[in-house]
Amino acid sequence: MNNTVKVVLLSAFLFPGAAHWWLKKQLAAGLYAIAAALPLYYIIDVTMTQTQLMVDNVLMSGGQLDLLSINELVTQQMASLDTQGIQLATVTLLCVWLVNILDAIRLVRKREHE
């Protein structure tokens, strides 16, 4: 397996910065990892918070819990969700990941030509 394939696999399937770490570019690896971790943290935080709110609403509704009432409570919670922030974080994460892959490929090709 040549270095370009290794770099692409590390960058695409592990985490941004992994290929840079393997290429001994620790500063770039740290920057890419942080740049990817921040929007990922936001997405996970919002998801966990909204999930907990949905569970709390279902438990506080009392009475008979059937699928229809749970579906209604979940739909109400989803309607109040601010999706713009999650969409921005997702796009940011994908852009960081893509730039990371392309930069790792650039670095390994540059190293091979030297």
PDB file of C-alpha atoms in Angstrom:
ATOM      1  CA  MET A   1       0.000   0.000   0.000  1.00  0.00           C
ATOM      2  CA  ASN A   2       1.552   3.284  -1.014  1.00  0.00           C
ATOM      3  CA  ASN A   3       1.677   6.390   1.154  1.00  0.00           C
ATOM      4  CA  THR A   4      -1.061   8.251  -0.711  1.00  0.00           C
ATOM      5  CA  VAL A   5      -3.559   5.470  -0.027  1.00  0.00           C
ATOM      6  CA  LYS A   6      -2.513   5.333   3.646  1.00  0.00           C
ATOM      7  CA  VAL A   7      -2.952   9.089   3.989  1.00  0.00           C
ATOM      8  CA  VAL A   8      -6.383   9.039   2.360  1.00  0.00           C
ATOM      9  CA  LEU A   9      -7.546   6.173   4.562  1.00  0.00           C
ATOM     10  CA  LEU A  10      -6.251   7.818   7.744  1.00  0.00           C
ATOM     11  CA  SER A  11      -7.769  11.182   6.858  1.00  0.00           C
ATOM     12  CA  ALA A  12     -11.089   9.904   5.611  1.00  0.00           C
ATOM     13  CA  PHE A  13     -11.899   7.126   8.046  1.00  0.00           C
ATOM     14  CA  LEU A  14     -10.123   7.868  11.310  1.00  0.00           C
ATOM     15  CA  PHE A  15     -10.292  11.562  12.198  1.00  0.00           C
ATOM     16  CA  PRO A  16      -9.005  14.811  10.721  1.00  0.00           C
ATOM     17  CA  GLY A  17      -5.368  15.239  11.645  1.00  0.00           C
ATOM     18  CA  ALA A  18      -4.539  11.524  11.810  1.00  0.00           C
ATOM     19  CA  ALA A  19      -2.709  11.535   8.488  1.00  0.00           C
ATOM     20  CA  HIS A  20      -0.847  14.705   9.415  1.00  0.00           C
ATOM     21  CA  TRP A  21       0.232  13.065  12.657  1.00  0.00           C
ATOM     22  CA  TRP A  22       1.466  10.057  10.676  1.00  0.00           C
ATOM     23  CA  LEU A  23       3.347  12.454   8.372  1.00  0.00           C
ATOM     24  CA  LYS A  24       4.928  14.003  11.497  1.00  0.00           C
ATOM     25  CA  LYS A  25       3.168  17.346  11.063  1.00  0.00           C
ATOM     26  CA  GLN A  26       1.942  17.575  14.659  1.00  0.00           C
ATOM     27  CA  LEU A  27       0.933  21.252  14.568  1.00  0.00           C
ATOM     28  CA  ALA A  28      -1.263  20.763  11.504  1.00  0.00           C
ATOM     29  CA  ALA A  29      -2.625  17.547  13.012  1.00  0.00           C
ATOM     30  CA  GLY A  30      -3.624  19.359  16.188  1.00  0.00           C
ATOM     31  CA  LEU A  31      -5.229  22.229  14.292  1.00  0.00           C
ATOM     32  CA  TYR A  32      -7.278  19.911  12.085  1.00  0.00           C
ATOM     33  CA  ALA A  33      -8.308  17.787  15.057  1.00  0.00           C
ATOM     34  CA  ILE A  34      -9.461  20.834  17.032  1.00  0.00           C
ATOM     35  CA  ALA A  35     -11.196  22.327  13.994  1.00  0.00           C
ATOM     36  CA  ALA A  36     -13.137  19.089  13.563  1.00  0.00           C
ATOM     37  CA  ALA A  37     -13.761  18.448  17.255  1.00  0.00           C
ATOM     38  CA  LEU A  38     -15.515  21.770  17.911  1.00  0.00           C
ATOM     39  CA  PRO A  39     -18.428  21.363  15.465  1.00  0.00           C
ATOM     40  CA  LEU A  40     -18.627  17.670  16.337  1.00  0.00           C
ATOM     41  CA  TYR A  41     -18.942  18.562  20.023  1.00  0.00           C
ATOM     42  CA  TYR A  42     -21.700  21.066  19.209  1.00  0.00           C
ATOM     43  CA  ILE A  43     -23.641  18.501  17.177  1.00  0.00           C
ATOM     44  CA  ILE A  44     -23.354  15.876  19.917  1.00  0.00           C
ATOM     45  CA  ASP A  45     -24.263  18.389  22.642  1.00  0.00           C
ATOM     46  CA  VAL A  46     -27.409  19.580  20.850  1.00  0.00           C
ATOM     47  CA  THR A  47     -28.413  16.015  20.030  1.00  0.00           C
ATOM     48  CA  MET A  48     -27.995  14.817  23.607  1.00  0.00           C
ATOM     49  CA  THR A  49     -29.807  17.862  25.026  1.00  0.00           C
ATOM     50  CA  GLN A  50     -32.742  17.476  22.643  1.00  0.00           C
ATOM     51  CA  THR A  51     -32.929  13.750  23.325  1.00  0.00           C
ATOM     52  CA  GLN A  52     -33.023  14.355  27.061  1.00  0.00           C
ATOM     53  CA  LEU A  53     -35.759  16.977  26.627  1.00  0.00           C
ATOM     54  CA  MET A  54     -37.811  14.542  24.555  1.00  0.00           C
ATOM     55  CA  VAL A  55     -37.443  11.809  27.163  1.00  0.00           C
ATOM     56  CA  ASP A  56     -38.401  14.253  29.922  1.00  0.00           C
ATOM     57  CA  ASN A  57     -41.484  15.368  27.963  1.00  0.00           C
ATOM     58  CA  VAL A  58     -42.560  11.785  27.410  1.00  0.00           C
ATOM     59  CA  LEU A  59     -42.100  10.928  31.081  1.00  0.00           C
ATOM     60  CA  MET A  60     -43.872  14.096  32.295  1.00  0.00           C
ATOM     61  CA  SER A  61     -46.859  13.572  30.025  1.00  0.00           C
ATOM     62  CA  GLY A  62     -48.174  10.981  32.467  1.00  0.00           C
ATOM     63  CA  GLY A  63     -51.143   8.812  31.768  1.00  0.00           C
ATOM     64  CA  GLN A  64     -51.120   6.238  29.047  1.00  0.00           C
ATOM     65  CA  LEU A  65     -48.006   6.216  26.948  1.00  0.00           C
ATOM     66  CA  ASP A  66     -48.780   5.041  23.465  1.00  0.00           C
ATOM     67  CA  LEU A  67     -46.879   5.503  20.235  1.00  0.00           C
ATOM     68  CA  LEU A  68     -49.202   8.243  19.015  1.00  0.00           C
ATOM     69  CA  SER A  69     -48.686  10.475  22.070  1.00  0.00           C
ATOM     70  CA  ILE A  70     -44.923   9.854  22.050  1.00  0.00           C
ATOM     71  CA  ASN A  71     -44.814  10.709  18.352  1.00  0.00           C
ATOM     72  CA  GLU A  72     -46.730  13.938  19.005  1.00  0.00           C
ATOM     73  CA  LEU A  73     -44.352  14.964  21.805  1.00  0.00           C
ATOM     74  CA  VAL A  74     -41.299  14.199  19.681  1.00  0.00           C
ATOM     75  CA  THR A  75     -42.763  16.145  16.754  1.00  0.00           C
ATOM     76  CA  GLN A  76     -43.390  19.162  18.989  1.00  0.00           C
ATOM     77  CA  GLN A  77     -39.817  19.004  20.313  1.00  0.00           C
ATOM     78  CA  MET A  78     -38.377  18.717  16.807  1.00  0.00           C
ATOM     79  CA  ALA A  79     -40.425  21.717  15.647  1.00  0.00           C
ATOM     80  CA  SER A  80     -38.823  23.872  18.328  1.00  0.00           C
ATOM     81  CA  LEU A  81     -35.312  22.744  17.405  1.00  0.00           C
ATOM     82  CA  ASP A  82     -32.965  25.310  15.852  1.00  0.00           C
ATOM     83  CA  THR A  83     -31.655  23.378  12.880  1.00  0.00           C
ATOM     84  CA  GLN A  84     -29.613  26.241  11.421  1.00  0.00           C
ATOM     85  CA  GLY A  85     -26.854  25.829  14.009  1.00  0.00           C
ATOM     86  CA  ILE A  86     -26.660  22.075  13.466  1.00  0.00           C
ATOM     87  CA  GLN A  87     -26.577  22.523   9.701  1.00  0.00           C
ATOM     88  CA  LEU A  88     -23.771  25.078   9.987  1.00  0.00           C
ATOM     89  CA  ALA A  89     -21.793  22.794  12.293  1.00  0.00           C
ATOM     90  CA  THR A  90     -22.299  19.842   9.945  1.00  0.00           C
ATOM     91  CA  VAL A  91     -21.166  21.806   6.901  1.00  0.00           C
ATOM     92  CA  THR A  92     -18.166  23.116   8.843  1.00  0.00           C
ATOM     93  CA  LEU A  93     -17.218  19.606   9.939  1.00  0.00           C
ATOM     94  CA  LEU A  94     -17.499  18.256   6.395  1.00  0.00           C
ATOM     95  CA  CYS A  95     -15.427  21.137   4.991  1.00  0.00           C
ATOM     96  CA  VAL A  96     -12.703  20.650   7.591  1.00  0.00           C
ATOM     97  CA  TRP A  97     -12.651  16.916   6.861  1.00  0.00           C
ATOM     98  CA  LEU A  98     -12.408  17.477   3.091  1.00  0.00           C
ATOM     99  CA  VAL A  99      -9.699  20.134   3.365  1.00  0.00           C
ATOM    100  CA  ASN A 100      -7.815  17.814   5.718  1.00  0.00           C
ATOM    101  CA  ILE A 101      -7.896  14.976   3.173  1.00  0.00           C
ATOM    102  CA  LEU A 102      -6.779  17.212   0.322  1.00  0.00           C
ATOM    103  CA  ASP A 103      -3.989  18.770   2.385  1.00  0.00           C
ATOM    104  CA  ALA A 104      -2.718  15.346   3.478  1.00  0.00           C
ATOM    105  CA  ILE A 105      -2.635  14.198  -0.149  1.00  0.00           C
ATOM    106  CA  ARG A 106      -0.754  17.368  -1.079  1.00  0.00           C
ATOM    107  CA  LEU A 107       1.800  16.794   1.676  1.00  0.00           C
ATOM    108  CA  VAL A 108       2.452  13.169   0.801  1.00  0.00           C
ATOM    109  CA  ARG A 109       2.846  13.949  -2.905  1.00  0.00           C
ATOM    110  CA  LYS A 110       5.202  16.797  -2.059  1.00  0.00           C
ATOM    111  CA  ARG A 111       7.219  14.416   0.141  1.00  0.00           C
ATOM    112  CA  GLU A 112       7.385  11.802  -2.641  1.00  0.00           C
ATOM    113  CA  HIS A 113       8.732  14.333  -5.138  1.00  0.00           C
ATOM    114  CA  GLU A 114      11.557  15.377  -2.847  1.00  0.00           C
TER     115      GLU A 114
END
